[in-house]
mmCIF file of C-alpha atoms and ligand atoms in Angstrom:
data_model
loop_
_atom_site.group_PDB
_atom_site.id
_atom_site.type_symbol
_atom_site.label_atom_id
_atom_site.label_comp_id
_atom_site.label_asym_id
_atom_site.label_seq_id
_atom_site.Cartn_x
_atom_site.Cartn_y
_atom_site.Cartn_z
ATOM 1 C CA UNK Z 2 -33.897 -16.384 13.473
ATOM 2 C CA UNK Z 3 -32.332 -16.725 16.875
ATOM 3 C CA UNK Z 4 -31.282 -13.725 19.105
ATOM 4 C CA UNK Z 5 -28.137 -12.925 20.728
ATOM 5 C CA UNK Z 6 -27.446 -10.549 23.820
ATOM 6 C CA UNK Z 7 -24.881 -7.898 22.903
ATOM 7 C CA UNK Z 8 -22.496 -7.996 25.864
ATOM 8 C CA UNK Z 9 -24.000 -8.253 29.271
ATOM 9 C CA UNK Z 10 -25.638 -4.934 29.231
ATOM 10 C CA UNK Z 11 -26.391 -4.328 25.369
ATOM 11 C CA UNK Z 12 -29.747 -5.117 23.384
ATOM 12 C CA UNK Z 13 -30.834 -8.259 22.237
ATOM 13 C CA UNK Z 14 -29.971 -8.328 18.331
ATOM 14 C CA UNK Z 15 -30.294 -10.872 15.497
ATOM 15 C CA UNK Z 16 -27.835 -13.468 15.459
ATOM 16 C CA UNK Z 17 -26.398 -12.061 12.214
ATOM 17 C CA UNK Z 18 -26.384 -8.091 11.414
ATOM 18 C CA UNK Z 19 -26.322 -6.326 8.222
ATOM 19 C CA UNK Z 20 -23.292 -3.609 7.534
ATOM 20 C CA UNK Z 21 -24.669 -0.986 5.163
ATOM 21 C CA UNK Z 22 -21.149 0.527 4.489
ATOM 22 C CA UNK Z 23 -20.807 -1.089 0.827
ATOM 23 C CA UNK Z 24 -24.413 0.609 -0.243
ATOM 24 C CA UNK Z 25 -23.151 4.305 -0.119
ATOM 25 C CA UNK Z 26 -18.917 4.124 -0.342
ATOM 26 C CA UNK Z 27 -15.697 2.045 -0.818
ATOM 27 C CA UNK Z 28 -16.857 -1.046 -2.977
ATOM 28 C CA UNK Z 29 -18.097 0.835 -6.193
ATOM 29 C CA UNK Z 30 -21.219 1.685 -7.589
ATOM 30 C CA UNK Z 31 -24.207 0.547 -5.261
ATOM 31 C CA UNK Z 32 -27.925 0.539 -6.731
ATOM 32 C CA UNK Z 33 -30.104 2.261 -4.706
ATOM 33 C CA UNK Z 34 -33.261 0.514 -5.224
ATOM 34 C CA UNK Z 35 -31.405 -3.052 -4.786
ATOM 35 C CA UNK Z 36 -29.815 -1.403 -1.406
ATOM 36 C CA UNK Z 37 -33.402 -0.754 -0.030
ATOM 37 C CA UNK Z 38 -34.693 -4.054 -1.289
ATOM 38 C CA UNK Z 39 -31.920 -5.470 0.463
ATOM 39 C CA UNK Z 40 -32.433 -3.765 4.011
ATOM 40 C CA UNK Z 41 -36.077 -4.846 3.835
ATOM 41 C CA UNK Z 42 -35.572 -8.564 2.904
ATOM 42 C CA UNK Z 43 -32.875 -8.377 5.800
ATOM 43 C CA UNK Z 44 -35.713 -6.806 7.885
ATOM 44 C CA UNK Z 45 -38.289 -9.359 6.746
ATOM 45 C CA UNK Z 46 -35.854 -12.370 7.503
ATOM 46 C CA UNK Z 47 -35.570 -11.376 10.812
ATOM 47 C CA UNK Z 48 -32.591 -9.305 10.958
ATOM 48 C CA UNK Z 49 -32.648 -6.575 13.596
ATOM 49 C CA UNK Z 50 -29.019 -5.002 14.181
ATOM 50 C CA UNK Z 51 -28.008 -2.441 11.141
ATOM 51 C CA UNK Z 52 -24.748 -0.855 11.264
ATOM 52 C CA UNK Z 53 -23.852 2.371 9.313
ATOM 53 C CA UNK Z 54 -21.441 5.125 10.075
ATOM 54 C CA UNK Z 55 -21.999 8.963 9.387
ATOM 55 C CA UNK Z 56 -18.993 9.067 7.286
ATOM 56 C CA UNK Z 57 -20.415 6.187 4.874
ATOM 57 C CA UNK Z 58 -20.757 8.220 1.913
ATOM 58 C CA UNK Z 59 -20.858 11.378 3.701
ATOM 59 C CA UNK Z 60 -24.427 10.770 5.593
ATOM 60 C CA UNK Z 61 -25.735 9.064 2.461
ATOM 61 C CA UNK Z 62 -25.698 5.660 4.381
ATOM 62 C CA UNK Z 63 -27.505 7.279 7.172
ATOM 63 C CA UNK Z 64 -30.394 8.905 4.797
ATOM 64 C CA UNK Z 65 -30.441 5.559 2.893
ATOM 65 C CA UNK Z 66 -31.283 3.624 6.281
ATOM 66 C CA UNK Z 67 -33.210 6.407 7.250
ATOM 67 C CA UNK Z 68 -35.393 5.990 4.113
ATOM 68 C CA UNK Z 69 -35.348 2.211 4.461
ATOM 69 C CA UNK Z 70 -36.814 2.155 8.162
ATOM 70 C CA UNK Z 71 -39.940 4.666 7.103
ATOM 71 C CA UNK Z 72 -43.122 2.799 8.057
ATOM 72 C CA UNK Z 73 -41.077 -0.207 9.923
ATOM 73 C CA UNK Z 74 -41.110 -0.524 13.972
ATOM 74 C CA UNK Z 75 -38.304 1.375 14.812
ATOM 75 C CA UNK Z 76 -38.410 -0.652 18.614
ATOM 76 C CA UNK Z 77 -37.810 -3.754 16.679
ATOM 77 C CA UNK Z 78 -34.612 -2.448 14.919
ATOM 78 C CA UNK Z 79 -31.040 -1.720 16.705
ATOM 79 C CA UNK Z 80 -29.223 1.149 14.715
ATOM 80 C CA UNK Z 81 -25.144 1.013 15.139
ATOM 81 C CA UNK Z 82 -23.578 4.248 13.917
ATOM 82 C CA UNK Z 83 -20.002 4.903 13.848
ATOM 83 C CA UNK Z 84 -18.876 8.735 13.936
ATOM 84 C CA UNK Z 85 -15.838 10.333 14.161
ATOM 85 C CA UNK Z 86 -13.726 9.695 11.104
ATOM 86 C CA UNK Z 87 -13.253 13.089 9.040
ATOM 87 C CA UNK Z 88 -13.485 12.865 5.143
ATOM 88 C CA UNK Z 89 -12.683 15.347 2.391
ATOM 89 C CA UNK Z 90 -14.669 16.558 -0.878
ATOM 90 C CA UNK Z 91 -12.688 13.855 -2.833
ATOM 91 C CA UNK Z 92 -13.533 11.332 -0.511
ATOM 92 C CA UNK Z 93 -9.857 10.964 1.509
ATOM 93 C CA UNK Z 94 -9.871 10.010 5.141
ATOM 94 C CA UNK Z 95 -8.362 13.070 6.733
ATOM 95 C CA UNK Z 96 -8.366 12.340 10.647
ATOM 96 C CA UNK Z 97 -10.635 11.689 13.567
ATOM 97 C CA UNK Z 98 -12.573 13.879 16.174
ATOM 98 C CA UNK Z 99 -14.100 12.513 19.111
ATOM 99 C CA UNK Z 100 -13.812 15.270 21.493
ATOM 100 C CA UNK Z 101 -16.916 15.747 23.615
ATOM 101 C CA UNK Z 102 -18.509 18.916 21.384
ATOM 102 C CA UNK Z 103 -18.062 16.843 18.510
ATOM 103 C CA UNK Z 104 -19.837 13.782 19.735
ATOM 104 C CA UNK Z 105 -22.878 16.034 20.323
ATOM 105 C CA UNK Z 106 -22.578 17.543 16.942
ATOM 106 C CA UNK Z 107 -22.116 14.252 14.910
ATOM 107 C CA UNK Z 108 -25.114 12.993 16.880
ATOM 108 C CA UNK Z 109 -27.116 15.600 16.045
ATOM 109 C CA UNK Z 110 -26.809 15.357 12.723
ATOM 110 C CA UNK Z 111 -27.037 11.454 12.426
ATOM 111 C CA UNK Z 112 -30.490 11.756 14.685
ATOM 112 C CA UNK Z 113 -31.616 14.164 11.772
ATOM 113 C CA UNK Z 114 -30.570 11.913 8.788
ATOM 114 C CA UNK Z 115 -31.701 8.706 10.080
ATOM 115 C CA UNK Z 116 -35.025 10.196 11.079
ATOM 116 C CA UNK Z 117 -35.105 8.727 14.495
ATOM 117 C CA UNK Z 118 -34.767 10.619 17.927
ATOM 118 C CA UNK Z 119 -32.520 7.763 19.144
ATOM 119 C CA UNK Z 120 -29.480 5.866 18.118
ATOM 120 C CA UNK Z 121 -29.496 2.178 20.037
ATOM 121 C CA UNK Z 122 -25.341 1.593 19.814
ATOM 122 C CA UNK Z 123 -23.386 4.849 19.141
ATOM 123 C CA UNK Z 124 -19.514 4.526 18.684
ATOM 124 C CA UNK Z 125 -16.195 6.568 17.826
ATOM 125 C CA UNK Z 126 -15.050 4.633 14.491
ATOM 126 C CA UNK Z 127 -11.307 4.982 15.750
ATOM 127 C CA UNK Z 128 -9.372 6.082 19.206
ATOM 128 C CA UNK Z 129 -9.089 9.924 18.361
ATOM 129 C CA UNK Z 130 -5.305 10.045 19.208
ATOM 130 C CA UNK Z 131 -5.993 13.527 20.728
ATOM 131 C CA UNK Z 132 -8.841 12.575 23.042
ATOM 132 C CA UNK Z 133 -8.925 10.758 25.882
ATOM 133 C CA UNK Z 134 -11.443 7.801 25.447
ATOM 134 C CA UNK Z 135 -12.920 8.749 28.798
ATOM 135 C CA UNK Z 136 -13.899 11.991 27.627
ATOM 136 C CA UNK Z 137 -15.327 10.428 24.682
ATOM 137 C CA UNK Z 138 -17.102 7.552 26.542
ATOM 138 C CA UNK Z 139 -18.261 10.104 29.235
ATOM 139 C CA UNK Z 140 -19.707 12.702 26.480
ATOM 140 C CA UNK Z 141 -21.439 9.265 24.776
ATOM 141 C CA UNK Z 142 -22.985 8.712 28.593
ATOM 142 C CA UNK Z 143 -24.262 11.988 28.678
ATOM 143 C CA UNK Z 144 -26.471 11.454 25.677
ATOM 144 C CA UNK Z 145 -27.469 7.984 27.153
ATOM 145 C CA UNK Z 146 -28.822 10.172 30.117
ATOM 146 C CA UNK Z 147 -30.665 12.504 28.009
ATOM 147 C CA UNK Z 148 -32.237 9.521 25.840
ATOM 148 C CA UNK Z 149 -30.515 10.232 22.583
ATOM 149 C CA UNK Z 150 -28.391 7.080 22.596
ATOM 150 C CA UNK Z 151 -28.790 3.855 24.325
ATOM 151 C CA UNK Z 152 -26.040 2.022 24.474
ATOM 152 C CA UNK Z 153 -22.015 2.760 23.933
ATOM 153 C CA UNK Z 154 -19.842 0.838 21.630
ATOM 154 C CA UNK Z 155 -15.949 0.961 20.348
ATOM 155 C CA UNK Z 156 -14.575 -0.055 17.112
ATOM 156 C CA UNK Z 157 -11.132 -1.203 16.243
ATOM 157 C CA UNK Z 158 -9.397 -0.545 20.148
ATOM 158 C CA UNK Z 159 -7.249 -3.015 21.990
ATOM 159 C CA UNK Z 160 -7.546 -4.254 25.252
ATOM 160 C CA UNK Z 161 -6.446 -1.302 27.582
ATOM 161 C CA UNK Z 162 -8.600 1.084 25.597
ATOM 162 C CA UNK Z 163 -11.768 -1.078 26.237
ATOM 163 C CA UNK Z 164 -10.909 -1.388 29.954
ATOM 164 C CA UNK Z 165 -10.510 2.298 30.493
ATOM 165 C CA UNK Z 166 -13.698 2.956 28.317
ATOM 166 C CA UNK Z 167 -15.736 0.454 30.278
ATOM 167 C CA UNK Z 168 -14.672 2.173 33.639
ATOM 168 C CA UNK Z 169 -16.489 5.214 32.591
ATOM 169 C CA UNK Z 170 -19.890 3.366 31.061
ATOM 170 C CA UNK Z 171 -20.692 -0.239 30.264
ATOM 171 C CA UNK Z 172 -19.552 -1.168 26.749
ATOM 172 C CA UNK Z 173 -21.844 -3.324 24.908
ATOM 173 C CA UNK Z 174 -19.548 -4.408 22.196
ATOM 174 C CA UNK Z 175 -16.314 -4.009 20.230
ATOM 175 C CA UNK Z 176 -16.837 -3.670 16.695
ATOM 176 C CA UNK Z 177 -13.832 -5.236 15.010
ATOM 177 C CA UNK Z 178 -12.407 -7.111 11.862
ATOM 178 C CA UNK Z 179 -12.500 -10.879 12.281
ATOM 179 C CA UNK Z 180 -12.849 -13.714 9.759
ATOM 180 C CA UNK Z 181 -10.793 -16.735 9.084
ATOM 181 C CA UNK Z 182 -7.901 -14.660 7.755
ATOM 182 C CA UNK Z 183 -7.871 -11.806 10.335
ATOM 183 C CA UNK Z 184 -7.851 -13.371 13.718
ATOM 184 C CA UNK Z 185 -5.936 -10.239 15.772
ATOM 185 C CA UNK Z 186 -8.573 -10.259 18.046
ATOM 186 C CA UNK Z 187 -7.744 -13.973 19.474
ATOM 187 C CA UNK Z 188 -4.378 -12.416 20.958
ATOM 188 C CA UNK Z 189 -5.945 -10.667 23.973
ATOM 189 C CA UNK Z 190 -8.780 -8.529 23.082
ATOM 190 C CA UNK Z 191 -11.441 -11.283 22.699
ATOM 191 C CA UNK Z 192 -10.213 -12.613 26.136
ATOM 192 C CA UNK Z 193 -10.655 -9.069 27.924
ATOM 193 C CA UNK Z 194 -13.966 -8.389 26.262
ATOM 194 C CA UNK Z 195 -15.261 -11.635 27.513
ATOM 195 C CA UNK Z 196 -13.908 -10.794 30.916
ATOM 196 C CA UNK Z 197 -15.615 -7.824 31.145
ATOM 197 C CA UNK Z 198 -19.057 -8.948 29.614
ATOM 198 C CA UNK Z 199 -18.284 -6.988 26.348
ATOM 199 C CA UNK Z 200 -19.774 -8.405 23.284
ATOM 200 C CA UNK Z 201 -18.160 -8.579 19.460
ATOM 201 C CA UNK Z 202 -19.984 -7.408 16.334
ATOM 202 C CA UNK Z 203 -17.532 -8.743 13.574
ATOM 203 C CA UNK Z 204 -16.994 -6.825 10.421
ATOM 204 C CA UNK Z 205 -15.266 -8.296 6.949
ATOM 205 C CA UNK Z 206 -16.163 -11.678 7.858
ATOM 206 C CA UNK Z 207 -16.000 -11.887 4.228
ATOM 207 C CA UNK Z 208 -12.593 -10.162 4.414
ATOM 208 C CA UNK Z 209 -14.330 -7.611 2.073
ATOM 209 C CA UNK Z 210 -15.383 -10.492 -0.212
ATOM 210 C CA UNK Z 211 -11.836 -11.713 -0.699
ATOM 211 C CA UNK Z 212 -12.736 -14.971 0.917
ATOM 212 C CA UNK Z 213 -16.505 -15.107 -0.222
ATOM 213 C CA UNK Z 214 -15.929 -17.280 -2.935
ATOM 214 C CA UNK Z 215 -16.660 -14.961 -5.504
ATOM 215 C CA UNK Z 216 -13.538 -12.800 -6.085
ATOM 216 C CA UNK Z 217 -11.246 -13.648 -8.679
ATOM 217 C CA UNK Z 218 -7.634 -12.458 -10.026
ATOM 218 C CA UNK Z 219 -9.441 -11.092 -13.002
ATOM 219 C CA UNK Z 220 -10.943 -8.427 -10.635
ATOM 220 C CA UNK Z 221 -7.542 -7.256 -9.362
ATOM 221 C CA UNK Z 222 -7.042 -3.476 -9.926
ATOM 222 C CA UNK Z 223 -10.708 -2.552 -9.695
ATOM 223 C CA UNK Z 224 -11.207 1.174 -9.088
ATOM 224 C CA UNK Z 225 -12.997 0.803 -5.570
ATOM 225 C CA UNK Z 226 -11.259 0.637 -2.008
ATOM 226 C CA UNK Z 227 -10.368 -3.247 -2.375
ATOM 227 C CA UNK Z 228 -8.414 -2.736 -5.834
ATOM 228 C CA UNK Z 229 -6.673 0.559 -4.717
ATOM 229 C CA UNK Z 230 -6.100 0.323 -1.142
ATOM 230 C CA UNK Z 231 -6.303 -3.217 0.219
ATOM 231 C CA UNK Z 232 -2.922 -5.308 0.054
ATOM 232 C CA UNK Z 233 -5.103 -8.326 0.439
ATOM 233 C CA UNK Z 234 -6.567 -7.683 -3.037
ATOM 234 C CA UNK Z 235 -3.100 -7.128 -4.994
ATOM 235 C CA UNK Z 236 -0.220 -9.113 -6.780
ATOM 236 C CA UNK Z 237 1.229 -12.181 -5.366
ATOM 237 C CA UNK Z 238 -0.902 -11.379 -2.027
ATOM 238 C CA UNK Z 239 -4.177 -11.930 -4.250
ATOM 239 C CA UNK Z 240 -2.835 -15.070 -5.796
ATOM 240 C CA UNK Z 241 -1.833 -16.441 -2.610
ATOM 241 C CA UNK Z 242 -5.189 -15.869 -0.772
ATOM 242 C CA UNK Z 243 -7.036 -16.707 -3.493
ATOM 243 C CA UNK Z 244 -5.282 -20.260 -3.046
ATOM 244 C CA UNK Z 245 -6.642 -20.451 0.568
ATOM 245 C CA UNK Z 246 -10.046 -19.587 -0.573
ATOM 246 C CA UNK Z 247 -9.904 -22.801 -2.900
ATOM 247 C CA UNK Z 248 -8.752 -24.638 0.277
ATOM 248 C CA UNK Z 249 -11.748 -23.356 1.798
ATOM 249 C CA UNK Z 250 -13.952 -24.259 -1.081
ATOM 250 C CA UNK Z 251 -12.880 -27.804 -0.899
ATOM 251 C CA UNK Z 252 -14.327 -28.095 2.568
ATOM 252 C CA UNK Z 253 -17.431 -26.160 1.622
ATOM 253 C CA UNK Z 254 -18.121 -28.607 -1.228
ATOM 254 C CA UNK Z 255 -17.768 -31.487 1.118
ATOM 255 C CA UNK Z 256 -20.193 -29.955 3.705
ATOM 256 C CA UNK Z 257 -22.794 -28.922 0.484
ATOM 257 C CA UNK Z 258 -22.473 -25.041 1.331
ATOM 258 C CA UNK Z 259 -20.649 -22.134 -0.371
ATOM 259 C CA UNK Z 260 -17.453 -20.770 0.352
ATOM 260 C CA UNK Z 261 -19.108 -17.199 1.974
ATOM 261 C CA UNK Z 262 -21.575 -19.534 4.277
ATOM 262 C CA UNK Z 263 -18.529 -21.318 5.489
ATOM 263 C CA UNK Z 264 -16.766 -18.343 6.251
ATOM 264 C CA UNK Z 265 -19.695 -16.661 8.111
ATOM 265 C CA UNK Z 266 -20.305 -20.062 9.807
ATOM 266 C CA UNK Z 267 -16.606 -19.994 11.162
ATOM 267 C CA UNK Z 268 -17.023 -16.818 12.661
ATOM 268 C CA UNK Z 269 -20.011 -17.377 14.591
ATOM 269 C CA UNK Z 270 -18.745 -21.082 15.698
ATOM 270 C CA UNK Z 271 -16.238 -18.711 17.514
ATOM 271 C CA UNK Z 272 -18.802 -17.779 19.999
ATOM 272 C CA UNK Z 273 -22.443 -16.972 21.069
ATOM 273 C CA UNK Z 274 -20.906 -13.451 21.754
ATOM 274 C CA UNK Z 275 -19.800 -12.602 18.608
ATOM 275 C CA UNK Z 276 -22.473 -11.277 16.066
ATOM 276 C CA UNK Z 277 -21.037 -11.057 12.373
ATOM 277 C CA UNK Z 278 -22.000 -8.022 10.351
ATOM 278 C CA UNK Z 279 -22.803 -9.130 6.898
ATOM 279 C CA UNK Z 280 -21.918 -6.591 3.979
ATOM 280 C CA UNK Z 281 -24.525 -7.550 1.663
ATOM 281 C CA UNK Z 282 -25.394 -5.106 -0.710
ATOM 282 C CA UNK Z 283 -27.883 -7.168 -3.049
ATOM 283 C CA UNK Z 284 -30.525 -9.414 -2.053
ATOM 284 C CA UNK Z 285 -29.178 -12.439 -3.964
ATOM 285 C CA UNK Z 286 -25.672 -12.016 -1.421
ATOM 286 C CA UNK Z 287 -27.864 -11.409 1.288
ATOM 287 C CA UNK Z 288 -29.722 -14.794 0.760
ATOM 288 C CA UNK Z 289 -26.629 -16.451 0.564
ATOM 289 C CA UNK Z 290 -25.296 -15.175 3.603
ATOM 290 C CA UNK Z 291 -28.450 -15.947 5.685
ATOM 291 C CA UNK Z 292 -27.779 -19.849 4.361
ATOM 292 C CA UNK Z 293 -24.774 -19.674 6.989
ATOM 293 C CA UNK Z 294 -27.270 -20.016 9.696
ATOM 294 C CA UNK Z 295 -28.197 -23.033 8.869
ATOM 295 C CA UNK Z 296 -24.519 -24.659 8.281
ATOM 296 C CA UNK Z 297 -23.294 -26.594 11.068
ATOM 297 C CA UNK Z 298 -19.787 -26.792 11.789
ATOM 298 C CA UNK Z 299 -18.614 -29.490 13.697
ATOM 299 C CA UNK Z 300 -15.247 -29.604 15.840
ATOM 300 C CA UNK Z 301 -13.943 -31.686 13.296
ATOM 301 C CA UNK Z 302 -14.379 -28.960 10.963
ATOM 302 C CA UNK Z 303 -12.849 -26.164 12.483
ATOM 303 C CA UNK Z 304 -9.589 -28.372 13.197
ATOM 304 C CA UNK Z 305 -9.281 -29.351 9.723
ATOM 305 C CA UNK Z 306 -9.978 -25.802 8.735
ATOM 306 C CA UNK Z 307 -7.566 -24.516 11.204
ATOM 307 C CA UNK Z 308 -4.975 -27.104 9.306
ATOM 308 C CA UNK Z 309 -5.380 -25.561 6.237
ATOM 309 C CA UNK Z 310 -6.193 -21.437 7.063
ATOM 310 C CA UNK Z 311 -4.095 -21.463 10.478
ATOM 311 C CA UNK Z 312 -3.826 -18.127 11.626
ATOM 312 C CA UNK Z 313 -1.670 -15.730 9.947
ATOM 313 C CA UNK Z 314 -2.313 -17.541 6.606
ATOM 314 C CA UNK Z 315 -3.047 -14.421 4.424
ATOM 315 C CA UNK Z 316 -0.551 -12.586 2.914
ATOM 316 C CA UNK Z 317 -0.873 -8.665 2.963
ATOM 317 C CA UNK Z 318 -1.902 -6.730 5.856
ATOM 318 C CA UNK Z 319 -5.724 -6.150 6.255
ATOM 319 C CA UNK Z 320 -5.318 -2.513 5.864
ATOM 320 C CA UNK Z 321 -2.703 -0.802 4.409
ATOM 321 C CA UNK Z 322 0.318 0.570 6.826
ATOM 322 C CA UNK Z 323 -0.904 4.137 6.981
ATOM 323 C CA UNK Z 324 -4.569 2.918 7.995
ATOM 324 C CA UNK Z 325 -3.022 0.214 10.234
ATOM 325 C CA UNK Z 326 -1.003 3.027 11.911
ATOM 326 C CA UNK Z 327 -4.757 4.505 13.149
ATOM 327 C CA UNK Z 328 -5.871 1.292 14.398
ATOM 328 C CA UNK Z 329 -5.517 1.212 18.332
ATOM 329 C CA UNK Z 330 -6.164 -2.439 17.891
ATOM 330 C CA UNK Z 331 -3.091 -3.098 16.218
ATOM 331 C CA UNK Z 332 -1.216 -0.953 19.299
ATOM 332 C CA UNK Z 333 0.164 -3.711 21.928
ATOM 333 C CA UNK Z 334 -2.196 -3.109 25.276
HETATM 334 N N1 NAP X 30 -15.822 -0.631 12.088
HETATM 335 C C1 NAP X 30 -14.756 -0.666 11.525
HETATM 336 O O1 NAP X 30 -13.891 -0.079 11.415
HETATM 337 C C2 NAP X 30 -15.598 -1.227 10.057
HETATM 338 C C3 NAP X 30 -14.793 -1.429 8.769
HETATM 339 C C4 NAP X 30 -15.741 -1.594 7.922
HETATM 340 C C5 NAP X 30 -16.754 -2.224 7.822
HETATM 341 N N2 NAP X 30 -17.405 -2.303 8.921
HETATM 342 C C6 NAP X 30 -19.049 -2.607 8.833
HETATM 343 O O2 NAP X 30 -19.285 -3.911 8.574
HETATM 344 C C7 NAP X 30 -20.055 -4.064 7.819
HETATM 345 C C8 NAP X 30 -19.307 -5.477 6.907
HETATM 346 O O3 NAP X 30 -18.078 -4.874 6.523
HETATM 347 P P1 NAP X 30 -17.539 -5.291 4.698
HETATM 348 O O4 NAP X 30 -18.636 -5.262 4.221
HETATM 349 O O5 NAP X 30 -16.188 -5.211 4.644
HETATM 350 O O6 NAP X 30 -17.722 -6.936 5.081
HETATM 351 P P2 NAP X 30 -17.860 -8.279 4.306
HETATM 352 O O7 NAP X 30 -19.112 -8.838 4.690
HETATM 353 O O8 NAP X 30 -16.348 -8.945 4.690
HETATM 354 O O9 NAP X 30 -17.483 -7.965 2.680
HETATM 355 C C9 NAP X 30 -18.638 -7.507 1.875
HETATM 356 C C10 NAP X 30 -18.435 -7.811 0.231
HETATM 357 O O10 NAP X 30 -18.291 -9.258 0.512
HETATM 358 C C11 NAP X 30 -18.861 -9.401 -0.687
HETATM 359 N N3 NAP X 30 -19.474 -10.569 -0.923
HETATM 360 C C12 NAP X 30 -19.694 -12.115 -1.573
HETATM 361 N N4 NAP X 30 -20.698 -12.445 -1.298
HETATM 362 C C13 NAP X 30 -20.925 -12.212 -0.354
HETATM 363 C C14 NAP X 30 -22.134 -12.397 0.604
HETATM 364 N N5 NAP X 30 -22.899 -14.104 0.488
HETATM 365 N N6 NAP X 30 -22.773 -11.684 1.627
HETATM 366 C C15 NAP X 30 -22.235 -10.723 1.535
HETATM 367 N N7 NAP X 30 -21.194 -9.916 0.733
HETATM 368 C C16 NAP X 30 -20.580 -10.652 0.008
HETATM 369 C C17 NAP X 30 -19.516 -8.146 -1.657
HETATM 370 O O11 NAP X 30 -18.886 -7.696 -2.356
HETATM 371 P P3 NAP X 30 -19.784 -7.309 -3.930
HETATM 372 O O12 NAP X 30 -20.770 -6.664 -3.417
HETATM 373 O O13 NAP X 30 -18.722 -6.592 -4.607
HETATM 374 O O14 NAP X 30 -20.114 -8.551 -4.342
HETATM 375 C C18 NAP X 30 -19.582 -7.010 -0.189
HETATM 376 O O15 NAP X 30 -19.828 -5.986 -0.714
HETATM 377 C C19 NAP X 30 -19.856 -2.992 6.710
HETATM 378 O O16 NAP X 30 -20.871 -2.656 6.296
HETATM 379 C C20 NAP X 30 -19.961 -1.668 7.879
HETATM 380 O O17 NAP X 30 -20.992 -1.615 8.526
HETATM 381 C C21 NAP X 30 -17.028 -1.802 10.016
#
């Protein structure tokens, strides 16, 4: 697999990363053995960037990854960890804490759960409104000096926050939702990241499965995060968004690829500084996602896609209003 350098100061990673969230949380039940097999298949295929968060399944996701990495060459993978989100015993999200002492505390637990003595890229999952970003980044930079962390990343921030953070310590990448139907980063953040030499790790490239070609209207109301909390998966929004998927399918069929492959290839075509994180939870989904690496989208394909699924084409927000209110990336820079 080809590699990419994440930002001007970051590590060399595979051109496609694997996001592990759905193996522990939010997208309904996952099979532990299949999750481990999927991570191993990804590693065997050359995927080196593995993304997790300490709050995904309240530590479950990190322990799963720690188990998957046993017996593997640690130096050949890049472990990306998000921290800061606070959960309650019912799984609710109850705030963010990125104070310097919280950074050290979260990191200590993550290292133990992962069974490693360093994290490749460590990042606050959201901006903690009560803590200046300079303090949070300063605290992570201290852990870089101590050798517990190698690189500093951010998640869902706007261009101003990125600049302030980058002035404290070089930022490797901003992790943010980016797909054919979630294109907010094109309104300033991507430009600033490029100016500063900061990479992008794109999540939700399949819009959590909505534009994978596998989601159907019959799945509306499924009792997971998507069915319960994501506006794009509900009612008239869902109907409209699945119509967009059918337009994508028509293009994909002509290209001889699947809808999911088209959606992943579209993100890859936006620049070599963008590394998509796909959320495959099974080996079959992973194999499909890896097939996107062979898909070639020409300028004419991209222009055709722009006509049938233009910026802003989706119905419904990418998060519900409460969650959007916590996204620094949605606030004017
Ligand atoms: N920084 C942040 O705020 C943030 C937020 C969310 C996620 N993330 C990270 O980004 C990663 C990816 O996010 P995501 O899982 O929402 O993104 P995604 O790749 O858009 O969606 C993954 C879902 O799409 C479905 N799918 C259908 N075909 C697929 C295929 N060929 N390959 C992969 N998935 C397919 C799967 O659902 P079924 O298994 O139900 O079929 C899977 O759970 C997460 O694991 C996490 O590490 C970061």
